[in-house]
Coordinates of N, CA, C and O and ligand atoms in Angstrom, one line a residue:
M120 N 16.0 132.1 -46.3 CA 14.9 132.9 -45.6 C 14.3 133.8 -46.7 O 15.0 134.5 -47.5
F121 N 13.0 133.9 -46.7 CA 12.3 134.8 -47.6 C 11.3 135.6 -46.9 O 10.4 135.1 -46.3
R122 N 11.5 136.9 -46.8 CA 10.5 137.9 -46.3 C 10.2 138.9 -47.3 O 11.1 139.7 -47.7
P123 N 9.0 138.9 -47.8 CA 8.6 139.9 -48.9 C 8.8 141.3 -48.3 O 8.7 141.5 -47.1
S124 N 8.9 142.2 -49.2 CA 8.9 143.6 -48.7 C 7.5 144.1 -48.7 O 6.8 144.0 -49.7
Y125 N 7.1 144.6 -47.6 CA 5.7 145.0 -47.4 C 5.6 146.5 -47.4 O 6.5 147.2 -47.0
P126 N 4.4 147.0 -47.7 CA 3.2 146.3 -48.1 C 3.3 145.9 -49.6 O 4.0 146.5 -50.4
I127 N 2.5 144.9 -49.9 CA 2.5 144.4 -51.3 C 1.2 144.9 -51.9 O 0.1 144.8 -51.3
H128 N 1.3 145.6 -53.1 CA 0.1 146.1 -53.7 C -0.2 145.4 -55.0 O 0.6 145.1 -55.8
T129 N -1.5 145.0 -55.1 CA -2.0 144.5 -56.4 C -3.0 145.6 -56.9 O -3.0 146.7 -56.3
R130 N -3.7 145.3 -58.0 CA -4.5 146.4 -58.6 C -5.5 147.0 -57.5 O -5.5 148.2 -57.4
R131 N -6.2 146.2 -56.7 CA -7.2 146.7 -55.8 C -6.8 146.5 -54.3 O -7.5 147.0 -53.5
L132 N -5.8 145.6 -54.1 CA -5.6 145.1 -52.7 C -4.2 145.5 -52.2 O -3.3 145.7 -53.0
T133 N -4.1 145.5 -50.9 CA -2.8 145.5 -50.2 C -2.7 144.2 -49.4 O -3.7 143.8 -48.7
L134 N -1.6 143.5 -49.5 CA -1.3 142.4 -48.7 C -0.2 142.7 -47.7 O 0.8 143.3 -48.1
R135 N -0.4 142.5 -46.5 CA 0.5 142.9 -45.4 C 0.5 141.9 -44.3 O -0.5 141.1 -44.1
P136 N 1.5 141.9 -43.4 CA 1.4 141.0 -42.2 C 0.3 141.4 -41.3 O -0.2 142.6 -41.3
F137 N -0.3 140.4 -40.6 CA -1.3 140.7 -39.6 C -0.8 141.4 -38.4 O 0.4 141.3 -38.1
T138 N -1.6 142.2 -37.7 CA -1.3 142.8 -36.4 C -2.5 142.4 -35.5 O -3.5 142.0 -36.0
M139 N -2.3 142.6 -34.2 CA -3.3 142.2 -33.2 C -4.5 143.2 -33.4 O -5.6 142.9 -33.0
G140 N -4.3 144.3 -34.0 CA -5.3 145.3 -34.3 C -6.4 144.7 -35.3 O -7.4 145.3 -35.5
D141 N -6.0 143.6 -35.9 CA -7.0 143.0 -36.9 C -8.0 142.0 -36.3 O -8.7 141.4 -37.0
L142 N -7.9 142.0 -34.9 CA -8.8 141.0 -34.2 C -10.2 141.0 -34.6 O -10.8 140.0 -34.9
D143 N -10.8 142.2 -34.6 CA -12.3 142.3 -34.9 C -12.6 141.9 -36.3 O -13.5 141.0 -36.4
P144 N -12.0 142.4 -37.3 CA -12.4 141.9 -38.7 C -12.1 140.4 -38.9 O -12.9 139.7 -39.5
V145 N -11.0 139.9 -38.3 CA -10.8 138.4 -38.5 C -11.8 137.6 -37.7 O -12.3 136.6 -38.3
W146 N -12.1 138.0 -36.5 CA -13.2 137.3 -35.8 C -14.5 137.4 -36.6 O -15.3 136.5 -36.6
G147 N -14.7 138.5 -37.2 CA -15.9 138.8 -38.0 C -16.2 137.7 -39.0 O -17.4 137.4 -39.3
Y148 N -15.1 137.1 -39.6 CA -15.4 136.0 -40.5 C -15.0 134.6 -40.0 O -15.7 133.6 -40.3
Q149 N -14.0 134.5 -39.1 CA -13.7 133.2 -38.6 C -14.7 132.6 -37.7 O -14.7 131.4 -37.4
R150 N -15.7 133.4 -37.2 CA -16.7 132.9 -36.3 C -17.9 132.3 -37.1 O -18.8 131.7 -36.6
L151 N -17.9 132.5 -38.4 CA -19.1 132.1 -39.2 C -19.0 130.6 -39.7 O -18.0 130.1 -40.2
P152 N -20.2 129.9 -39.4 CA -20.2 128.5 -39.9 C -19.9 128.3 -41.3 O -19.3 127.3 -41.7
E153 N -20.4 129.2 -42.2 CA -20.2 129.0 -43.6 C -18.7 129.2 -44.0 O -18.3 128.7 -45.0
V154 N -18.0 129.9 -43.2 CA -16.5 130.1 -43.5 C -15.8 128.8 -43.1 O -14.9 128.3 -43.7
A155 N -16.2 128.3 -41.9 CA -15.5 127.1 -41.3 C -15.9 125.8 -42.0 O -15.2 124.8 -41.8
E156 N -17.0 125.8 -42.7 CA -17.6 124.6 -43.2 C -16.6 123.6 -43.9 O -16.6 122.4 -43.6
H157 N -15.7 124.1 -44.7 CA -14.8 123.2 -45.4 C -13.3 123.3 -44.9 O -12.4 122.8 -45.5
M158 N -13.2 124.0 -43.7 CA -11.9 124.1 -43.1 C -11.7 122.9 -42.1 O -12.7 122.2 -41.8
L159 N -10.5 122.8 -41.6 CA -10.3 121.7 -40.6 C -10.8 122.2 -39.2 O -11.1 121.3 -38.4
W160 N -11.0 123.5 -39.1 CA -11.4 124.0 -37.8 C -12.9 124.3 -37.8 O -13.6 124.5 -38.8
D161 N -13.5 124.4 -36.5 CA -14.9 124.8 -36.3 C -14.9 126.3 -36.2 O -13.9 126.9 -36.0
P162 N -16.1 126.9 -36.3 CA -16.2 128.3 -36.1 C -15.6 128.7 -34.8 O -15.7 128.0 -33.8
R163 N -14.8 129.8 -34.8 CA -14.0 130.2 -33.7 C -14.7 131.3 -32.9 O -15.2 132.3 -33.4
D164 N -14.6 131.2 -31.5 CA -15.0 132.3 -30.7 C -13.8 133.3 -30.6 O -12.8 133.0 -31.1
L165 N -14.1 134.4 -29.9 CA -13.1 135.4 -29.9 C -11.7 135.0 -29.3 O -10.7 135.4 -29.8
V166 N -11.8 134.1 -28.3 CA -10.6 133.6 -27.6 C -9.7 132.8 -28.7 O -8.5 133.0 -28.8
R167 N -10.4 131.9 -29.4 CA -9.7 131.1 -30.4 C -9.2 131.9 -31.5 O -8.1 131.7 -32.1
V168 N -9.9 132.9 -31.9 CA -9.5 133.8 -33.0 C -8.2 134.6 -32.5 O -7.2 134.7 -33.3
K169 N -8.2 135.0 -31.3 CA -7.0 135.7 -30.7 C -5.8 134.8 -30.8 O -4.7 135.2 -31.2
V170 N -6.0 133.5 -30.4 CA -4.9 132.5 -30.4 C -4.4 132.4 -31.9 O -3.2 132.4 -32.2
A171 N -5.3 132.2 -32.8 CA -5.0 132.0 -34.2 C -4.3 133.3 -34.8 O -3.3 133.2 -35.5
L172 N -4.8 134.5 -34.3 CA -4.2 135.7 -34.8 C -2.8 135.9 -34.3 O -1.9 136.4 -35.0
E173 N -2.6 135.5 -33.0 CA -1.2 135.6 -32.4 C -0.2 134.8 -33.2 O 0.9 135.2 -33.4
R174 N -0.7 133.7 -33.7 CA 0.2 132.9 -34.6 C 0.4 133.5 -35.9 O 1.6 133.6 -36.4
M175 N -0.7 134.0 -36.5 CA -0.5 134.6 -37.9 C 0.3 135.9 -37.9 O 1.0 136.1 -38.9
V176 N 0.3 136.6 -36.8 CA 1.1 137.8 -36.7 C 2.6 137.5 -36.9 O 3.3 138.3 -37.5
K177 N 3.0 136.3 -36.4 CA 4.4 136.0 -36.5 C 4.7 135.4 -37.9 O 5.9 135.2 -38.2
E178 N 3.7 135.1 -38.6 CA 4.0 134.4 -39.9 C 4.2 135.4 -41.1 O 3.4 135.4 -42.0
D179 N 5.2 136.2 -40.9 CA 5.4 137.2 -42.0 C 6.6 136.9 -42.8 O 7.1 137.7 -43.6
R180 N 7.2 135.7 -42.7 CA 8.3 135.3 -43.4 C 8.4 133.7 -43.5 O 7.7 133.1 -42.8
L181 N 9.2 133.3 -44.5 CA 9.4 131.8 -44.6 C 10.9 131.6 -44.4 O 11.7 131.9 -45.2
A182 N 11.2 131.0 -43.2 CA 12.6 130.8 -42.8 C 13.1 129.4 -43.1 O 14.2 129.2 -43.3
A183 N 12.1 128.4 -43.0 CA 12.5 127.0 -43.2 C 11.3 126.3 -43.7 O 10.1 126.7 -43.5
E184 N 11.5 125.1 -44.3 CA 10.4 124.3 -44.8 C 9.5 124.0 -43.6 O 9.9 123.8 -42.5
G185 N 8.2 124.0 -43.9 CA 7.2 123.8 -42.9 C 6.6 125.1 -42.4 O 5.5 125.1 -41.8
D186 N 7.3 126.2 -42.7 CA 6.8 127.5 -42.3 C 5.6 128.0 -43.1 O 5.5 127.5 -44.3
C187 N 4.8 128.8 -42.6 CA 3.6 129.3 -43.3 C 3.7 130.9 -43.3 O 3.9 131.5 -42.2
L188 N 3.5 131.5 -44.4 CA 3.4 132.9 -44.6 C 1.9 133.3 -44.6 O 1.2 132.8 -45.4
S189 N 1.5 134.1 -43.6 CA 0.0 134.5 -43.5 C -0.1 136.0 -43.7 O 0.6 136.7 -43.0
L190 N -0.9 136.4 -44.7 CA -1.0 137.8 -45.0 C -2.5 138.2 -44.9 O -3.4 137.5 -45.4
A191 N -2.7 139.5 -44.4 CA -4.0 140.1 -44.4 C -4.2 140.7 -45.8 O -3.3 141.2 -46.4
V192 N -5.5 140.5 -46.2 CA -5.9 141.1 -47.5 C -6.8 142.3 -47.3 O -7.8 142.2 -46.7
V193 N -6.3 143.4 -47.7 CA -7.0 144.7 -47.5 C -7.5 145.3 -48.8 O -6.7 145.5 -49.7
D194 N -8.8 145.6 -48.8 CA -9.4 146.4 -50.0 C -8.9 147.8 -49.8 O -9.3 148.5 -48.9
R195 N -8.0 148.2 -50.7 CA -7.3 149.5 -50.5 C -8.3 150.7 -50.6 O -8.2 151.6 -49.8
E196 N -9.3 150.6 -51.5 CA -10.2 151.8 -51.7 C -11.0 152.0 -50.4 O -11.1 153.2 -50.0
R197 N -11.5 150.9 -49.8 CA -12.3 151.1 -48.6 C -11.5 151.0 -47.3 O -12.0 151.3 -46.2
G198 N -10.2 150.6 -47.4 CA -9.4 150.4 -46.2 C -10.0 149.3 -45.3 O -9.8 149.4 -44.0
V199 N -10.6 148.3 -45.9 CA -11.2 147.2 -45.1 C -10.5 145.9 -45.3 O -10.1 145.5 -46.4
L200 N -10.3 145.2 -44.1 CA -9.7 143.8 -44.2 C -10.7 142.9 -44.7 O -11.8 142.7 -44.1
V201 N -10.4 142.2 -45.9 CA -11.5 141.4 -46.5 C -11.2 139.9 -46.3 O -12.0 139.0 -46.6
G202 N -10.0 139.5 -45.9 CA -9.7 138.1 -45.7 C -8.2 137.8 -45.5 O -7.4 138.7 -45.1
Q203 N -7.8 136.6 -45.7 CA -6.4 136.2 -45.5 C -6.0 135.2 -46.6 O -6.8 134.5 -47.2
V204 N -4.7 135.3 -46.9 CA -4.1 134.3 -47.8 C -2.8 133.7 -47.1 O -2.2 134.4 -46.2
E205 N -2.4 132.5 -47.6 CA -1.2 132.0 -47.0 C -0.4 131.2 -48.1 O -1.0 130.8 -49.1
L206 N 0.9 131.0 -47.7 CA 1.8 130.2 -48.6 C 2.5 129.3 -47.6 O 3.2 129.8 -46.7
V207 N 2.4 128.0 -47.7 CA 3.1 127.1 -46.9 C 4.3 126.5 -47.7 O 4.2 126.1 -48.8
W208 N 5.5 126.6 -47.1 CA 6.7 126.0 -47.7 C 6.7 124.5 -47.4 O 7.1 124.2 -46.3
L209 N 6.3 123.7 -48.3 CA 6.2 122.3 -48.0 C 7.5 121.6 -48.0 O 7.7 120.7 -47.2
S210 N 8.3 121.9 -49.0 CA 9.6 121.2 -49.1 C 10.7 122.1 -49.7 O 10.5 122.7 -50.7
D211 N 11.8 122.2 -49.0 CA 13.0 122.9 -49.5 C 13.7 122.1 -50.6 O 13.8 122.6 -51.8
R212 N 14.0 120.9 -50.3 CA 14.7 120.0 -51.3 C 13.9 119.9 -52.6 O 14.5 119.9 -53.7
H213 N 12.5 119.7 -52.5 CA 11.8 119.5 -53.7 C 11.1 120.8 -54.2 O 10.4 120.8 -55.2
R214 N 11.4 121.9 -53.5 CA 10.9 123.3 -53.9 C 9.4 123.3 -54.2 O 8.9 123.7 -55.2
Q215 N 8.6 122.8 -53.2 CA 7.2 122.7 -53.2 C 6.5 123.6 -52.2 O 7.0 123.8 -51.1
G216 N 5.4 124.1 -52.6 CA 4.6 125.0 -51.7 C 3.1 124.7 -51.8 O 2.7 124.0 -52.7
E217 N 2.3 125.4 -51.0 CA 0.9 125.2 -51.0 C 0.2 126.6 -50.7 O 0.7 127.3 -49.8
I218 N -0.8 126.9 -51.4 CA -1.5 128.2 -51.1 C -2.8 127.9 -50.4 O -3.4 126.8 -50.5
G219 N -3.2 128.9 -49.6 CA -4.5 128.8 -48.9 C -5.1 130.2 -48.9 O -4.5 131.2 -49.1
Y220 N -6.4 130.3 -48.6 CA -7.2 131.6 -48.7 C -8.5 131.5 -47.9 O -9.1 130.4 -47.9
V221 N -8.9 132.5 -47.3 CA -10.2 132.7 -46.7 C -10.7 134.1 -46.9 O -9.9 135.1 -46.7
L222 N -11.9 134.2 -47.4 CA -12.5 135.6 -47.6 C -13.7 135.8 -46.8 O -14.6 134.9 -46.7
D223 N -13.8 136.9 -46.2 CA -15.1 137.3 -45.5 C -16.2 137.2 -46.5 O -16.1 137.8 -47.6
P224 N -17.3 136.5 -46.2 CA -18.4 136.3 -47.2 C -19.0 137.7 -47.7 O -19.5 137.8 -48.8
R225 N -18.9 138.7 -46.8 CA -19.3 140.0 -47.3 C -18.5 140.6 -48.4 O -19.0 141.5 -49.1
H226 N -17.4 140.0 -48.7 CA -16.5 140.5 -49.7 C -16.2 139.5 -50.8 O -15.3 139.7 -51.6
Q227 N -17.0 138.4 -50.8 CA -16.8 137.4 -51.9 C -17.5 137.9 -53.1 O -18.4 138.8 -53.1
G228 N -17.2 137.2 -54.2 CA -17.9 137.5 -55.5 C -17.4 138.7 -56.2 O -18.0 139.2 -57.2
A229 N -16.2 139.2 -55.8 CA -15.7 140.4 -56.5 C -14.3 140.1 -57.1 O -13.6 141.0 -57.6
G230 N -13.9 138.9 -57.0 CA -12.5 138.5 -57.5 C -11.4 138.8 -56.6 O -10.2 138.7 -57.0
F231 N -11.6 139.2 -55.3 CA -10.5 139.6 -54.4 C -9.7 138.3 -54.1 O -8.4 138.5 -54.0
A232 N -10.3 137.2 -53.9 CA -9.5 136.0 -53.6 C -8.6 135.6 -54.8 O -7.4 135.3 -54.6
T233 N -9.1 135.8 -56.0 CA -8.3 135.5 -57.2 C -7.1 136.4 -57.3 O -6.0 136.0 -57.5
E234 N -7.4 137.7 -57.0 CA -6.3 138.7 -57.1 C -5.2 138.4 -56.0 O -4.0 138.5 -56.3
A235 N -5.7 138.1 -54.8 CA -4.7 137.9 -53.7 C -4.0 136.6 -53.9 O -2.8 136.6 -53.7
A236 N -4.7 135.6 -54.3 CA -4.0 134.3 -54.4 C -3.0 134.3 -55.6 O -2.0 133.6 -55.5
R237 N -3.3 135.1 -56.6 CA -2.4 135.2 -57.7 C -1.1 135.8 -57.2 O 0.0 135.4 -57.6
E238 N -1.2 136.8 -56.4 CA 0.0 137.4 -55.8 C 0.8 136.4 -54.9 O 2.0 136.4 -54.9
V239 N 0.1 135.5 -54.2 CA 0.7 134.5 -53.4 C 1.5 133.5 -54.3 O 2.6 133.1 -54.0
L240 N 0.9 133.2 -55.5 CA 1.6 132.4 -56.5 C 2.9 133.1 -56.9 O 4.0 132.5 -57.0
R241 N 2.8 134.4 -57.1 CA 4.0 135.2 -57.5 C 5.1 135.1 -56.4 O 6.3 134.9 -56.7
L242 N 4.7 135.3 -55.2 CA 5.6 135.2 -54.1 C 6.3 133.8 -54.1 O 7.5 133.7 -53.8
G243 N 5.5 132.8 -54.3 CA 6.1 131.4 -54.3 C 7.0 131.2 -55.4 O 8.1 130.7 -55.2
F244 N 6.6 131.6 -56.6 CA 7.5 131.2 -57.8 C 8.7 132.2 -57.9 O 9.8 131.8 -58.2
E245 N 8.4 133.5 -57.7 CA 9.4 134.5 -57.9 C 10.2 134.9 -56.7 O 11.4 135.2 -56.8
G246 N 9.5 134.8 -55.5 CA 10.2 135.2 -54.3 C 11.0 134.0 -53.7 O 12.2 134.0 -53.4
L247 N 10.2 132.9 -53.5 CA 10.8 131.7 -52.9 C 11.4 130.8 -53.9 O 12.1 129.8 -53.6
R248 N 11.2 131.0 -55.2 CA 11.7 130.2 -56.3 C 11.3 128.8 -56.2 O 12.1 127.8 -56.4
L249 N 10.0 128.6 -55.9 CA 9.4 127.2 -55.9 C 9.3 126.6 -57.3 O 9.2 127.4 -58.3
H250 N 9.3 125.3 -57.3 CA 9.1 124.6 -58.6 C 7.6 124.3 -58.9 O 7.2 124.2 -60.0
R251 N 6.9 124.0 -57.8 CA 5.5 123.6 -57.9 C 4.7 124.0 -56.7 O 5.2 123.9 -55.6
I252 N 3.5 124.5 -56.9 CA 2.6 125.0 -55.9 C 1.3 124.3 -56.0 O 0.7 124.2 -57.1
V253 N 0.8 123.7 -54.9 CA -0.5 123.0 -54.9 C -1.5 123.8 -54.2 O -1.2 124.7 -53.4
G254 N -2.8 123.5 -54.5 CA -3.9 124.1 -53.8 C -4.8 122.9 -53.5 O -5.1 122.1 -54.5
R255 N -5.2 122.7 -52.3 CA -6.1 121.5 -52.0 C -7.4 122.0 -51.4 O -7.4 123.0 -50.7
C256 N -8.5 121.3 -51.8 CA -9.7 121.6 -51.1 C -10.6 120.4 -51.1 O -10.4 119.4 -51.8
S257 N -11.6 120.5 -50.2 CA -12.7 119.5 -50.2 C -13.4 119.5 -51.6 O -13.6 120.6 -52.1
A258 N -13.7 118.3 -52.0 CA -14.4 118.2 -53.3 C -15.8 118.9 -53.3 O -16.4 119.3 -54.3
A259 N -16.3 119.1 -52.1 CA -17.6 119.8 -51.9 C -17.5 121.3 -51.9 O -18.5 122.0 -51.9
N260 N -16.2 121.8 -51.9 CA -16.0 123.2 -51.8 C -15.9 123.8 -53.2 O -14.8 124.2 -53.7
T261 N -17.1 123.9 -53.8 CA -17.1 124.4 -55.2 C -16.5 125.8 -55.4 O -15.7 125.9 -56.4
P262 N -16.7 126.8 -54.5 CA -16.0 128.1 -54.8 C -14.5 128.0 -54.7 O -13.8 128.7 -55.5
S263 N -14.0 127.1 -53.9 CA -12.5 127.0 -53.8 C -12.0 126.3 -55.0 O -10.9 126.8 -55.6
A264 N -12.6 125.2 -55.5 CA -12.2 124.6 -56.7 C -12.2 125.5 -57.9 O -11.3 125.6 -58.7
A265 N -13.3 126.3 -57.9 CA -13.5 127.3 -59.0 C -12.3 128.3 -59.0 O -11.8 128.8 -60.0
L266 N -12.0 128.8 -57.8 CA -10.9 129.7 -57.7 C -9.6 129.1 -58.2 O -8.8 129.8 -58.9
L267 N -9.3 127.9 -57.8 CA -8.0 127.3 -58.2 C -8.0 127.1 -59.7 O -6.9 127.3 -60.4
E268 N -9.2 126.9 -60.3 CA -9.2 126.8 -61.8 C -9.0 128.2 -62.4 O -8.3 128.3 -63.4
R269 N -9.7 129.2 -61.8 CA -9.5 130.6 -62.3 C -8.0 131.0 -62.3 O -7.5 131.7 -63.1
L270 N -7.3 130.5 -61.3 CA -5.8 130.8 -61.2 C -5.0 130.1 -62.3 O -3.8 130.3 -62.4
G271 N -5.6 129.1 -63.0 CA -4.9 128.4 -64.0 C -4.2 127.2 -63.5 O -3.3 126.6 -64.2
M272 N -4.6 126.7 -62.3 CA -4.0 125.5 -61.7 C -4.7 124.3 -62.3 O -5.8 124.4 -62.7
R273 N -4.0 123.2 -62.4 CA -4.4 122.0 -63.1 C -4.9 121.0 -62.0 O -4.2 120.7 -61.1
R274 N -6.1 120.4 -62.3 CA -6.6 119.4 -61.3 C -5.8 118.1 -61.5 O -5.9 117.5 -62.6
E275 N -5.1 117.7 -60.5 CA -4.2 116.6 -60.6 C -4.8 115.3 -60.0 O -4.5 114.2 -60.3
A276 N -5.7 115.6 -59.0 CA -6.2 114.4 -58.3 C -7.6 114.7 -57.6 O -7.9 115.8 -57.3
H277 N -8.3 113.6 -57.6 CA -9.5 113.6 -56.8 C -9.4 112.4 -55.9 O -9.6 111.3 -56.3
F278 N -9.0 112.6 -54.6 CA -8.8 111.5 -53.7 C -10.2 111.2 -53.0 O -10.8 112.1 -52.5
R279 N -10.6 110.0 -53.0 CA -11.9 109.6 -52.4 C -11.7 109.3 -50.9 O -10.8 108.5 -50.5
Q280 N -12.5 110.0 -50.1 CA -12.5 109.8 -48.7 C -11.1 109.7 -48.1 O -10.8 108.8 -47.3
S281 N -10.3 110.7 -48.4 CA -8.9 110.7 -47.9 C -8.7 111.5 -46.6 O -7.6 111.5 -46.1
A282 N -9.8 112.1 -46.1 CA -9.7 112.8 -44.8 C -10.9 112.6 -44.0 O -12.1 112.5 -44.5
L283 N -10.7 112.4 -42.7 CA -11.8 112.3 -41.7 C -11.9 113.6 -41.0 O -11.1 113.9 -40.1
V284 N -12.9 114.5 -41.4 CA -13.0 115.8 -40.9 C -14.4 116.0 -40.3 O -15.4 115.8 -40.9
K285 N -14.4 116.5 -39.0 CA -15.7 116.7 -38.3 C -16.6 115.5 -38.4 O -17.7 115.6 -38.8
N286 N -16.0 114.3 -38.2 CA -16.7 113.1 -38.1 C -17.3 112.6 -39.5 O -18.2 111.8 -39.5
A287 N -16.8 113.1 -40.6 CA -17.3 112.7 -41.9 C -16.1 112.5 -42.8 O -15.1 113.3 -42.8
W288 N -16.2 111.5 -43.7 CA -15.2 111.3 -44.7 C -15.3 112.4 -45.8 O -16.4 112.7 -46.2
R289 N -14.1 112.8 -46.2 CA -14.1 113.9 -47.1 C -13.3 113.6 -48.4 O -12.2 113.1 -48.2
D290 N -13.9 113.8 -49.5 CA -13.1 113.7 -50.8 C -12.2 115.0 -50.9 O -12.7 116.1 -50.5
E291 N -11.0 114.8 -51.4 CA -10.2 116.0 -51.6 C -9.7 116.1 -53.0 O -9.3 115.2 -53.6
L292 N -9.7 117.4 -53.5 CA -9.1 117.7 -54.8 C -7.8 118.3 -54.6 O -7.5 119.1 -53.7
V293 N -6.8 117.9 -55.5 CA -5.5 118.6 -55.5 C -5.3 119.2 -56.8 O -5.4 118.6 -57.9
Y294 N -5.0 120.5 -56.8 CA -4.7 121.3 -58.0 C -3.2 121.7 -57.9 O -2.6 121.8 -56.8
A295 N -2.5 121.9 -59.0 CA -1.1 122.3 -59.0 C -0.8 123.2 -60.1 O -1.4 123.2 -61.2
M296 N 0.3 124.0 -59.9 CA 0.8 124.8 -61.0 C 2.4 124.6 -60.9 O 2.9 124.7 -59.8
L297 N 3.0 124.5 -62.1 CA 4.4 124.4 -62.1 C 5.0 125.8 -62.4 O 4.3 126.6 -63.0
R298 N 6.3 125.9 -62.1 CA 7.0 127.2 -62.4 C 6.9 127.6 -63.8 O 6.6 128.7 -64.2
E299 N 7.0 126.5 -64.7 CA 7.0 126.8 -66.2 C 5.5 127.3 -66.6 O 5.4 128.2 -67.5
D300 N 4.5 126.8 -65.9 CA 3.1 127.2 -66.2 C 3.0 128.7 -65.8 O 2.3 129.5 -66.5
W301 N 3.5 129.0 -64.6 CA 3.5 130.4 -64.1 C 4.2 131.4 -65.1 O 3.6 132.4 -65.5
L302 N 5.4 131.0 -65.5 CA 6.1 131.9 -66.4 C 5.4 132.1 -67.8 O 5.3 133.2 -68.3
Q303 N 4.7 131.0 -68.2 CA 3.9 131.1 -69.5 C 2.7 132.0 -69.3 O 2.2 132.6 -70.3
S304 N 2.2 132.1 -68.1 CA 0.9 132.8 -67.9 C 1.2 134.3 -67.8 O 0.3 135.1 -67.7
L305 N 2.5 134.7 -67.7 CA 2.8 136.2 -67.5 C 2.6 137.0 -68.8 O 2.8 136.4 -69.9
Ligands
LIG582 C1 -12.9 130.0 -51.5 C2 -13.2 131.5 -51.5 C3 -12.1 132.3 -51.0 C4 -13.7 131.9 -52.9 O1 -14.2 133.2 -52.8 P1 -14.9 133.9 -54.1 O2 -15.4 135.2 -53.7 O3 -15.8 133.0 -54.8 O4 -13.6 134.1 -55.1 P2 -13.1 135.5 -55.8 O5 -12.9 136.5 -54.7 O6 -12.0 135.2 -56.6 O7 -14.4 135.9 -56.6 C5 -14.8 135.2 -57.7 C6 -16.2 135.6 -58.1 O8 -16.3 137.0 -58.3 C7 -16.6 137.2 -59.7 N1 -15.7 138.3 -60.1 C8 -16.1 139.6 -60.2 N2 -15.1 140.4 -60.5 C9 -14.0 139.6 -60.7 C10 -12.6 139.9 -61.0 N3 -12.2 141.1 -61.3 N4 -11.8 138.8 -61.1 C11 -12.2 137.5 -60.8 N5 -13.5 137.3 -60.5 C12 -14.4 138.3 -60.4 C13 -16.3 135.9 -60.4 O9 -17.0 135.8 -61.6 C14 -16.7 134.9 -59.4 O10 -18.1 134.9 -59.3 P3 -18.9 133.5 -59.3 O11 -18.6 132.8 -58.1 O12 -20.3 133.9 -59.4 O13 -18.4 132.8 -60.5 C15 -14.4 131.7 -50.5 O14 -15.5 130.9 -50.9 C16 -14.1 131.4 -49.0 O15 -13.4 132.1 -48.3 N6 -14.7 130.3 -48.5 C17 -14.5 129.9 -47.1 C18 -13.1 129.5 -46.7 C19 -12.6 128.4 -47.6 O16 -13.3 127.4 -47.8 N7 -11.3 128.5 -48.0 C20 -10.7 127.5 -48.9 C21 -10.3 126.3 -48.1 S1 -9.6 125.1 -49.3

């Protein structure tokens, strides 16, 4: 079982578990078409955001493979929730994980996703002692691919039409970082 000690501070951000008090700011970005465009889900109304948030509130630890750690990303200076990051424990036996992230468009373009996702890599490699962490995105999601490259992850694959999402075939990129890459980057 791995439960980080909260709150987690990076240079500008605080990462912490979600609470139901985060409903308004999370709805503020999960309802937007441009945020949902490359996700598996459609823009969410308030009821759907509440259901999603109820799940994320419980995701404050990784107890078994398949679990997801979901954290709120808060801009400390302004005290504003700017987005969410996650770490999925893909395999215990093979020590594999996956990162994910969503940023409110009003707070994009300032490096917050890079800063928060780097901390998630740290949690995966140093907290959960993973051997390899992947990041996957639609090939059309240029900002997400750019973020994975900024993190120093290596593009391992471009799968052609590997997913049928919202009635359209989607190419998928897979990026990865190994534990030894992470240690070298410190
Ligand atoms: C993917 C996503 C999180 C990327 O957000 P982002 O704001 O582009 O990423 P960052 O917060 O790291 O910001 C990077 C930008 O800020 C700039 N920046 C400014 N200060 C910076 C700093 N201190 N550190 C890094 N970048 C900085 C970078 O140059 C970059 O700008 P550019 O896009 O003009 O090159 C965002 O597009 C998003 O939430 N999309 C919708 C949800 C989604 O698709 N999630 C991924 C599913 S796979």
